[in-house]
mmCIF file of C-alpha atoms in Angstrom:
data_model
loop_
_atom_site.group_PDB
_atom_site.id
_atom_site.type_symbol
_atom_site.label_atom_id
_atom_site.label_comp_id
_atom_site.label_asym_id
_atom_site.label_seq_id
_atom_site.Cartn_x
_atom_site.Cartn_y
_atom_site.Cartn_z
ATOM 1 C CA MET A 190 2.666 -4.839 2.980
ATOM 2 C CA THR A 191 1.844 -1.394 2.071
ATOM 3 C CA PRO A 192 3.155 -0.842 -1.344
ATOM 4 C CA PRO A 193 4.933 2.490 -2.215
ATOM 5 C CA SER A 194 3.358 5.743 -2.872
ATOM 6 C CA ALA A 195 4.770 5.737 -6.168
ATOM 7 C CA ALA A 196 1.497 3.280 -6.706
ATOM 8 C CA ALA A 197 -0.704 6.496 -5.664
ATOM 9 C CA VAL A 198 0.798 9.081 -7.699
ATOM 10 C CA ARG A 199 -1.716 9.406 -10.419
ATOM 11 C CA LEU A 200 -4.456 9.245 -7.739
ATOM 12 C CA ASP A 201 -3.129 11.673 -5.607
ATOM 13 C CA SER A 202 -2.702 14.169 -8.468
ATOM 14 C CA ALA A 203 -6.219 13.352 -10.007
ATOM 15 C CA SER A 204 -7.760 13.932 -6.666
ATOM 16 C CA SER A 205 -6.731 17.506 -6.404
ATOM 17 C CA SER A 206 -8.917 18.519 -9.132
ATOM 18 C CA LEU A 207 -11.935 17.461 -7.161
ATOM 19 C CA PRO A 208 -14.113 19.962 -5.455
ATOM 20 C CA GLU A 209 -13.499 19.965 -1.351
ATOM 21 C CA LYS A 210 -16.212 19.402 1.271
ATOM 22 C CA LYS A 211 -17.248 22.876 2.930
ATOM 23 C CA SER A 212 -17.608 21.404 6.164
ATOM 24 C CA ALA A 213 -14.762 21.763 8.928
ATOM 25 C CA ALA A 214 -15.155 18.001 9.531
ATOM 26 C CA GLY A 215 -14.693 17.139 5.905
ATOM 27 C CA ARG A 216 -11.899 19.750 4.997
ATOM 28 C CA ALA A 217 -8.649 18.383 4.701
ATOM 29 C CA PRO A 218 -6.073 20.116 6.559
ATOM 30 C CA ALA A 219 -4.029 22.674 4.840
ATOM 31 C CA ARG A 220 -0.830 21.416 2.661
ATOM 32 C CA ALA A 221 2.575 23.019 3.528
ATOM 33 C CA ASP A 222 5.211 23.054 1.095
ATOM 34 C CA ARG A 223 7.775 21.367 3.434
ATOM 35 C CA PRO A 224 9.260 18.480 1.066
ATOM 36 C CA PHE A 225 12.373 17.820 3.388
ATOM 37 C CA LYS A 226 9.716 16.932 6.428
ATOM 38 C CA GLY A 227 7.846 15.040 3.668
ATOM 39 C CA ILE A 228 10.687 13.074 2.701
ATOM 40 C CA ALA A 229 11.912 12.380 6.342
ATOM 41 C CA LEU A 230 8.697 10.792 7.026
ATOM 42 C CA ILE A 231 8.083 8.716 4.272
ATOM 43 C CA LEU A 232 11.735 7.354 5.176
ATOM 44 C CA ALA A 233 10.503 6.754 8.844
ATOM 45 C CA SER A 234 7.574 5.190 7.212
ATOM 46 C CA THR A 235 9.301 2.361 5.442
ATOM 47 C CA VAL A 236 10.876 1.635 8.630
ATOM 48 C CA PHE A 237 7.555 0.654 10.341
ATOM 49 C CA LEU A 238 6.330 -1.004 7.254
ATOM 50 C CA GLY A 239 9.423 -2.958 6.853
ATOM 51 C CA ALA A 240 9.119 -4.033 10.280
ATOM 52 C CA SER A 241 5.930 -5.135 9.924
ATOM 53 C CA ASP A 242 6.372 -7.112 6.885
ATOM 54 C CA VAL A 243 9.346 -8.800 8.656
ATOM 55 C CA THR A 244 7.567 -9.904 11.627
ATOM 56 C CA ALA A 245 4.735 -11.190 9.484
ATOM 57 C CA LYS A 246 7.390 -13.422 7.870
ATOM 58 C CA TYR A 247 8.745 -14.364 11.468
ATOM 59 C CA LEU A 248 5.305 -15.423 12.762
ATOM 60 C CA SER A 249 4.148 -17.294 9.319
ATOM 61 C CA ALA A 250 6.483 -20.289 10.926
ATOM 62 C CA THR A 251 3.896 -21.106 13.858
ATOM 63 C CA LEU A 252 0.858 -19.400 12.908
ATOM 64 C CA PRO A 253 -1.687 -19.478 9.743
ATOM 65 C CA SER A 254 -1.776 -16.431 7.525
ATOM 66 C CA ILE A 255 -5.570 -16.046 8.280
ATOM 67 C CA GLU A 256 -4.631 -15.734 11.870
ATOM 68 C CA ILE A 257 -1.903 -13.342 11.472
ATOM 69 C CA ALA A 258 -3.647 -10.829 9.574
ATOM 70 C CA TRP A 259 -6.812 -11.194 12.105
ATOM 71 C CA ILE A 260 -4.457 -10.121 15.007
ATOM 72 C CA ARG A 261 -2.835 -7.247 12.442
ATOM 73 C CA PHE A 262 -6.369 -6.090 11.862
ATOM 74 C CA SER A 263 -7.717 -6.256 15.470
ATOM 75 C CA VAL A 264 -5.164 -4.214 16.286
ATOM 76 C CA PHE A 265 -5.838 -1.632 13.569
ATOM 77 C CA ALA A 266 -9.444 -1.699 14.780
ATOM 78 C CA LEU A 267 -8.677 -1.102 18.367
ATOM 79 C CA ILE A 268 -6.452 1.774 17.334
ATOM 80 C CA MET A 269 -9.341 3.278 15.365
ATOM 81 C CA VAL A 270 -12.104 2.712 18.078
ATOM 82 C CA PRO A 271 -12.245 6.388 18.834
ATOM 83 C CA ALA A 272 -13.355 7.147 15.635
ATOM 84 C CA MET A 273 -16.206 4.807 15.878
ATOM 85 C CA LEU A 274 -17.971 6.327 19.084
ATOM 86 C CA PRO A 275 -20.914 8.567 18.523
ATOM 87 C CA GLY A 276 -20.627 11.944 20.173
ATOM 88 C CA THR A 277 -16.588 12.443 19.905
ATOM 89 C CA ARG A 278 -14.914 14.693 17.992
ATOM 90 C CA LEU A 279 -12.934 12.224 16.141
ATOM 91 C CA TYR A 280 -16.578 10.290 15.007
ATOM 92 C CA ALA A 281 -16.154 9.187 11.638
ATOM 93 C CA LEU A 282 -18.743 6.661 10.768
ATOM 94 C CA GLN A 283 -20.737 9.118 8.703
ATOM 95 C CA THR A 284 -20.786 7.967 4.977
ATOM 96 C CA GLN A 285 -22.799 8.127 2.088
ATOM 97 C CA ASN A 286 -20.628 5.482 0.261
ATOM 98 C CA LEU A 287 -21.040 2.621 2.369
ATOM 99 C CA GLY A 288 -20.841 0.001 -0.180
ATOM 100 C CA LEU A 289 -17.859 1.648 -1.585
ATOM 101 C CA GLN A 290 -15.931 1.688 1.865
ATOM 102 C CA LEU A 291 -16.702 -1.982 2.214
ATOM 103 C CA MET A 292 -15.306 -2.868 -0.623
ATOM 104 C CA ARG A 293 -12.129 -1.010 -0.283
ATOM 105 C CA GLY A 294 -11.643 -2.669 3.325
ATOM 106 C CA ALA A 295 -11.936 -6.277 1.438
ATOM 107 C CA ALA A 296 -9.346 -5.373 -0.655
ATOM 108 C CA LEU A 297 -6.835 -3.833 1.731
ATOM 109 C CA LEU A 298 -7.388 -7.157 3.418
ATOM 110 C CA GLY A 299 -6.839 -9.036 0.500
ATOM 111 C CA SER A 300 -3.572 -7.387 -0.152
ATOM 112 C CA SER A 301 -2.374 -8.045 3.234
ATOM 113 C CA LEU A 302 -3.755 -11.604 3.589
ATOM 114 C CA PHE A 303 -1.896 -12.469 -0.015
ATOM 115 C CA PHE A 304 1.276 -11.024 0.790
ATOM 116 C CA ILE A 305 1.550 -12.691 4.172
ATOM 117 C CA SER A 306 0.692 -16.013 2.508
ATOM 118 C CA GLY A 307 3.701 -15.328 0.144
ATOM 119 C CA LEU A 308 6.046 -14.817 2.884
ATOM 120 C CA ARG A 309 5.519 -18.224 4.487
ATOM 121 C CA PHE A 310 7.348 -19.442 1.283
ATOM 122 C CA LEU A 311 9.434 -16.982 -0.305
ATOM 123 C CA PRO A 312 12.567 -14.690 0.727
ATOM 124 C CA ILE A 313 11.072 -11.341 2.013
ATOM 125 C CA ALA A 314 13.235 -9.263 -0.604
ATOM 126 C CA GLU A 315 11.867 -11.476 -3.581
ATOM 127 C CA ALA A 316 8.107 -10.887 -1.944
ATOM 128 C CA SER A 317 8.349 -7.314 -1.281
ATOM 129 C CA ALA A 318 9.949 -6.344 -4.814
ATOM 130 C CA THR A 319 7.399 -8.287 -6.576
ATOM 131 C CA GLY A 320 4.676 -6.663 -4.551
ATOM 132 C CA PHE A 321 6.072 -3.270 -5.550
ATOM 133 C CA VAL A 322 4.307 -3.943 -9.039
ATOM 134 C CA SER A 323 0.786 -2.359 -8.014
ATOM 135 C CA PRO A 324 1.559 0.870 -10.142
ATOM 136 C CA LEU A 325 1.499 -1.167 -13.073
ATOM 137 C CA PHE A 326 -2.024 -2.475 -11.975
ATOM 138 C CA VAL A 327 -2.906 0.941 -11.197
ATOM 139 C CA THR A 328 -2.279 1.830 -14.772
ATOM 140 C CA ALA A 329 -4.766 -0.703 -16.248
ATOM 141 C CA LEU A 330 -7.381 -0.479 -13.746
ATOM 142 C CA SER A 331 -7.361 3.126 -14.091
ATOM 143 C CA ILE A 332 -8.676 2.906 -17.792
ATOM 144 C CA VAL A 333 -11.289 0.741 -17.007
ATOM 145 C CA PHE A 334 -12.631 2.208 -13.840
ATOM 146 C CA LEU A 335 -11.937 5.832 -13.812
ATOM 147 C CA GLY A 336 -11.608 6.514 -17.799
ATOM 148 C CA GLU A 337 -8.242 7.633 -17.998
ATOM 149 C CA ARG A 338 -5.951 7.298 -21.064
ATOM 150 C CA VAL A 339 -2.500 6.301 -20.903
ATOM 151 C CA GLY A 340 0.400 7.327 -23.402
ATOM 152 C CA ILE A 341 2.984 5.394 -25.036
ATOM 153 C CA ARG A 342 5.532 6.046 -22.651
ATOM 154 C CA ARG A 343 3.470 5.300 -19.709
ATOM 155 C CA TRP A 344 2.951 1.612 -21.663
ATOM 156 C CA ILE A 345 6.685 1.492 -21.750
ATOM 157 C CA ALA A 346 7.178 2.045 -18.363
ATOM 158 C CA THR A 347 4.750 -0.709 -17.340
ATOM 159 C CA ALA A 348 6.123 -3.060 -19.802
ATOM 160 C CA VAL A 349 9.846 -2.493 -18.159
ATOM 161 C CA GLY A 350 8.072 -3.162 -14.787
ATOM 162 C CA LEU A 351 6.745 -6.506 -16.111
ATOM 163 C CA ILE A 352 9.801 -7.694 -17.385
ATOM 164 C CA GLY A 353 11.237 -7.178 -13.642
ATOM 165 C CA VAL A 354 8.894 -9.403 -12.356
ATOM 166 C CA LEU A 355 9.437 -12.206 -14.845
ATOM 167 C CA ILE A 356 13.056 -11.567 -14.081
ATOM 168 C CA ILE A 357 12.255 -12.148 -10.281
ATOM 169 C CA LEU A 358 9.828 -14.782 -10.676
ATOM 170 C CA ARG A 359 11.827 -16.676 -13.762
ATOM 171 C CA PRO A 360 8.247 -19.036 -14.423
ATOM 172 C CA GLY A 361 9.530 -22.298 -16.278
ATOM 173 C CA SER A 362 12.693 -22.639 -14.461
ATOM 174 C CA GLY A 363 13.511 -24.748 -11.526
ATOM 175 C CA ALA A 364 13.448 -21.685 -9.091
ATOM 176 C CA PHE A 365 9.846 -20.918 -9.511
ATOM 177 C CA HIS A 366 7.760 -21.208 -6.813
ATOM 178 C CA PRO A 367 4.219 -21.285 -7.368
ATOM 179 C CA ALA A 368 3.490 -18.859 -4.044
ATOM 180 C CA ALA A 369 5.089 -16.120 -6.157
ATOM 181 C CA PHE A 370 2.027 -15.379 -7.392
ATOM 182 C CA PHE A 371 0.591 -14.266 -3.748
ATOM 183 C CA PRO A 372 2.668 -11.179 -3.930
ATOM 184 C CA LEU A 373 1.223 -10.469 -7.509
ATOM 185 C CA ILE A 374 -2.626 -10.770 -6.100
ATOM 186 C CA SER A 375 -1.485 -8.717 -3.242
ATOM 187 C CA ALA A 376 -0.357 -6.129 -6.100
ATOM 188 C CA LEU A 377 -3.353 -6.210 -7.460
ATOM 189 C CA THR A 378 -5.702 -5.960 -4.751
ATOM 190 C CA TRP A 379 -3.674 -3.000 -3.485
ATOM 191 C CA ALA A 380 -4.317 -1.393 -7.069
ATOM 192 C CA CYS A 381 -8.113 -2.325 -6.338
ATOM 193 C CA THR A 382 -7.767 -0.240 -3.080
ATOM 194 C CA LEU A 383 -5.941 2.474 -4.597
ATOM 195 C CA ILE A 384 -8.654 2.927 -7.289
ATOM 196 C CA MET A 385 -11.400 2.690 -4.954
ATOM 197 C CA THR A 386 -9.686 5.417 -2.704
ATOM 198 C CA ARG A 387 -9.372 7.685 -5.672
ATOM 199 C CA MET A 388 -13.257 7.417 -6.154
ATOM 200 C CA LEU A 389 -13.782 8.391 -2.682
ATOM 201 C CA SER A 390 -11.451 11.260 -2.576
ATOM 202 C CA GLY A 391 -13.014 14.487 -2.155
ATOM 203 C CA LYS A 392 -16.311 12.755 -0.577
ATOM 204 C CA GLU A 393 -15.009 11.169 2.379
ATOM 205 C CA ARG A 394 -12.269 12.104 5.132
ATOM 206 C CA ALA A 395 -9.226 9.789 5.518
ATOM 207 C CA LEU A 396 -10.003 9.106 8.947
ATOM 208 C CA THR A 397 -13.659 7.895 7.466
ATOM 209 C CA THR A 398 -11.898 5.258 4.916
ATOM 210 C CA MET A 399 -9.607 4.087 7.720
ATOM 211 C CA THR A 400 -12.451 3.493 10.160
ATOM 212 C CA TYR A 401 -14.234 1.112 7.668
ATOM 213 C CA SER A 402 -11.256 -0.286 6.556
ATOM 214 C CA SER A 403 -10.541 -1.827 9.671
ATOM 215 C CA ILE A 404 -14.000 -2.683 10.429
ATOM 216 C CA ALA A 405 -14.423 -4.734 6.936
ATOM 217 C CA GLY A 406 -11.024 -6.315 7.736
ATOM 218 C CA VAL A 407 -11.781 -7.330 11.315
ATOM 219 C CA CYS A 408 -15.255 -8.538 10.414
ATOM 220 C CA ILE A 409 -14.497 -10.695 7.532
ATOM 221 C CA LEU A 410 -11.300 -12.083 9.245
ATOM 222 C CA SER A 411 -13.222 -12.951 12.492
ATOM 223 C CA ALA A 412 -15.744 -15.137 10.529
ATOM 224 C CA LEU A 413 -12.744 -17.150 8.688
ATOM 225 C CA VAL A 414 -10.238 -17.416 11.755
ATOM 226 C CA PRO A 415 -11.942 -20.156 13.540
ATOM 227 C CA LEU A 416 -11.469 -22.440 10.520
ATOM 228 C CA VAL A 417 -7.966 -22.276 10.747
ATOM 229 C CA TRP A 418 -7.386 -21.265 14.537
ATOM 230 C CA VAL A 419 -3.905 -22.316 16.347
ATOM 231 C CA ALA A 420 -4.115 -21.196 19.977
ATOM 232 C CA PRO A 421 -0.959 -18.708 19.827
ATOM 233 C CA SER A 422 1.532 -17.930 22.505
ATOM 234 C CA TRP A 423 1.965 -14.913 24.471
ATOM 235 C CA HIS A 424 5.295 -14.606 22.243
ATOM 236 C CA ASP A 425 3.104 -14.611 19.124
ATOM 237 C CA VAL A 426 0.408 -12.544 20.536
ATOM 238 C CA LEU A 427 3.115 -9.797 21.512
ATOM 239 C CA PHE A 428 4.493 -10.020 17.932
ATOM 240 C CA GLY A 429 0.925 -9.967 16.319
ATOM 241 C CA ILE A 430 0.411 -6.676 18.328
ATOM 242 C CA LEU A 431 3.720 -5.592 16.890
ATOM 243 C CA ILE A 432 2.463 -6.201 13.219
ATOM 244 C CA GLY A 433 -0.603 -4.214 13.754
ATOM 245 C CA VAL A 434 1.340 -1.120 15.582
ATOM 246 C CA ALA A 435 3.659 -0.810 12.954
ATOM 247 C CA SER A 436 1.588 -1.170 9.988
ATOM 248 C CA THR A 437 -1.023 1.428 11.202
ATOM 249 C CA ALA A 438 1.799 3.739 12.217
ATOM 250 C CA GLY A 439 3.345 3.328 9.032
ATOM 251 C CA GLN A 440 0.389 4.184 6.987
ATOM 252 C CA TRP A 441 -0.443 6.817 9.410
ATOM 253 C CA ILE A 442 2.876 8.853 8.716
ATOM 254 C CA VAL A 443 2.505 8.456 5.021
ATOM 255 C CA VAL A 444 -0.772 10.337 5.403
ATOM 256 C CA LEU A 445 0.984 12.861 7.371
ATOM 257 C CA ALA A 446 4.223 13.088 4.816
ATOM 258 C CA PHE A 447 1.382 13.826 1.817
ATOM 259 C CA ARG A 448 0.691 16.912 3.691
ATOM 260 C CA TYR A 449 4.251 18.280 2.996
ATOM 261 C CA ALA A 450 4.958 17.021 -0.317
ATOM 262 C CA ASP A 451 3.602 16.057 -3.488
ATOM 263 C CA ALA A 452 3.328 12.477 -4.510
ATOM 264 C CA SER A 453 5.621 12.366 -6.775
ATOM 265 C CA VAL A 454 8.548 13.941 -4.725
ATOM 266 C CA LEU A 455 7.893 11.206 -2.356
ATOM 267 C CA ALA A 456 7.529 8.286 -4.241
ATOM 268 C CA PRO A 457 11.477 7.798 -5.300
ATOM 269 C CA PHE A 458 12.206 7.515 -1.378
ATOM 270 C CA SER A 459 9.513 4.737 -0.576
ATOM 271 C CA TYR A 460 11.738 2.122 -2.350
ATOM 272 C CA THR A 461 14.089 2.262 0.803
ATOM 273 C CA GLN A 462 11.706 -0.062 2.381
ATOM 274 C CA LEU A 463 13.469 -2.641 -0.196
ATOM 275 C CA VAL A 464 16.544 -2.107 1.343
ATOM 276 C CA TRP A 465 15.202 -2.269 5.337
ATOM 277 C CA VAL A 466 13.093 -5.640 4.271
ATOM 278 C CA SER A 467 16.475 -6.812 2.750
ATOM 279 C CA LEU A 468 18.657 -5.803 5.487
ATOM 280 C CA LEU A 469 16.273 -7.303 8.325
ATOM 281 C CA GLY A 470 15.738 -10.918 5.998
ATOM 282 C CA PHE A 471 19.414 -10.913 6.289
ATOM 283 C CA LEU A 472 20.025 -10.531 9.861
ATOM 284 C CA ILE A 473 17.139 -12.239 11.051
ATOM 285 C CA PHE A 474 16.755 -15.444 8.394
ATOM 286 C CA GLY A 475 20.029 -15.502 6.857
ATOM 287 C CA GLU A 476 18.511 -14.424 3.684
ATOM 288 C CA VAL A 477 20.538 -12.994 0.821
ATOM 289 C CA PRO A 478 18.618 -11.517 -2.414
ATOM 290 C CA ASP A 479 20.056 -13.317 -5.371
ATOM 291 C CA ILE A 480 21.059 -11.844 -8.722
ATOM 292 C CA TRP A 481 17.797 -12.240 -10.114
ATOM 293 C CA THR A 482 15.868 -10.685 -7.339
ATOM 294 C CA VAL A 483 17.972 -7.815 -7.458
ATOM 295 C CA THR A 484 17.896 -7.039 -11.346
ATOM 296 C CA GLY A 485 14.205 -7.724 -11.403
ATOM 297 C CA ALA A 486 13.836 -5.062 -8.426
ATOM 298 C CA ALA A 487 15.774 -2.641 -10.582
ATOM 299 C CA PHE A 488 13.643 -2.811 -13.336
ATOM 300 C CA ILE A 489 10.624 -2.579 -11.092
ATOM 301 C CA VAL A 490 12.037 0.353 -9.337
ATOM 302 C CA ALA A 491 13.143 2.268 -12.485
ATOM 303 C CA SER A 492 9.282 1.866 -14.062
ATOM 304 C CA GLY A 493 8.023 3.212 -10.707
ATOM 305 C CA LEU A 494 10.652 6.463 -10.675
ATOM 306 C CA TYR A 495 9.762 6.998 -14.369
ATOM 307 C CA THR A 496 5.790 6.848 -13.552
ATOM 308 C CA ALA A 497 6.492 9.255 -10.717
ATOM 309 C CA HIS A 498 8.349 11.599 -13.217
ATOM 310 C CA ARG A 499 5.628 11.351 -15.494
ATOM 311 C CA GLU A 500 2.837 12.355 -13.259
ATOM 312 C CA ARG A 501 4.846 15.478 -12.283
ATOM 313 C CA VAL A 502 5.058 16.453 -15.693
ATOM 314 C CA ARG A 503 1.474 15.891 -16.331
ATOM 315 C CA ARG A 504 0.647 17.626 -12.859
ATOM 316 C CA SER A 505 2.694 20.801 -14.750
ATOM 317 C CA GLN A 506 0.695 20.692 -17.856
ATOM 318 C CA LEU A 507 -2.882 20.331 -15.930
ATOM 319 C CA LEU A 508 -1.755 23.630 -13.760
ATOM 320 C CA ALA A 509 -0.427 25.290 -16.869
ATOM 321 C CA LEU A 510 -3.360 24.626 -18.904
ATOM 322 C CA PRO A 511 -6.483 23.755 -16.623
ATOM 323 C CA ALA A 512 -8.852 24.223 -19.672
ATOM 324 C CA GLU A 513 -6.940 21.371 -21.698
ATOM 325 C CA PRO A 514 -6.445 18.373 -19.440
ATOM 326 C CA SER A 515 -4.161 16.216 -21.047
ATOM 327 C CA PRO A 516 -3.741 12.294 -21.143
ATOM 328 C CA ASN A 517 -0.863 10.458 -19.298
ATOM 329 C CA ALA A 518 1.890 10.725 -21.222
#
């Protein structure tokens, strides 16, 4: 799963103040103010990411989560091979932050692995809605690791999101399943991924970060997969390749979308991924989200949308008063 761009709103806005690299290799493509194109791309990305999640749930009935993730990251690494070949224009293994790159890759792997593990036991709409709480974890982690301050309105939005999680999970009731913790852990590790992305921004190319993420993931999983190996059928392999291609394409389309619009503009549209996974979950697995999942998801989405709104306000304030950076409101 790739949680919404809403989770990256504060990271995107904060990174804009960092100095850019002067070399052509390190300089990001020029931004173009074309919000409708950015929105169209982010909507397209949710189709790919939703299809990847649904396919992972389908495979979880026959293959262990580690093996599904290994196939996914193997395809990811194969796609990134041109960036690993010295002497090519796309070569992207030069880095001065090797440790941080590998830690980010491990966190990204953790997010994928825990989410797939939850899909084995949970309806996909419930797992996806729970996984969308990553902006709440980003709020807390940014205080510890980035030294940022968070105002009362941000904390209220965080509390609303947490209420949504409790509504979906209903701890203490007969409907609670221990596997519900997997999407929560997935959201936490994704938030860690975003924090480390923020720490690398302005220092590393996006291609470099993606390449090391694929390397870290496939190396760790290659050490683990023999412990749980189940011989896959060609049917399983083909669906595993579909997961890898769809998830990589979805993430890359998100990167393209950010070239045309700010994160605060794109964030609300990323929640359409919930629509796709709910629809596909119904068509393929016969799962109908219950009233608790729908209500909890509404709380989580409302929290994320307000977060995006406050980041847009904050960014406007920073642009207006560059000498007086204000804390998050």
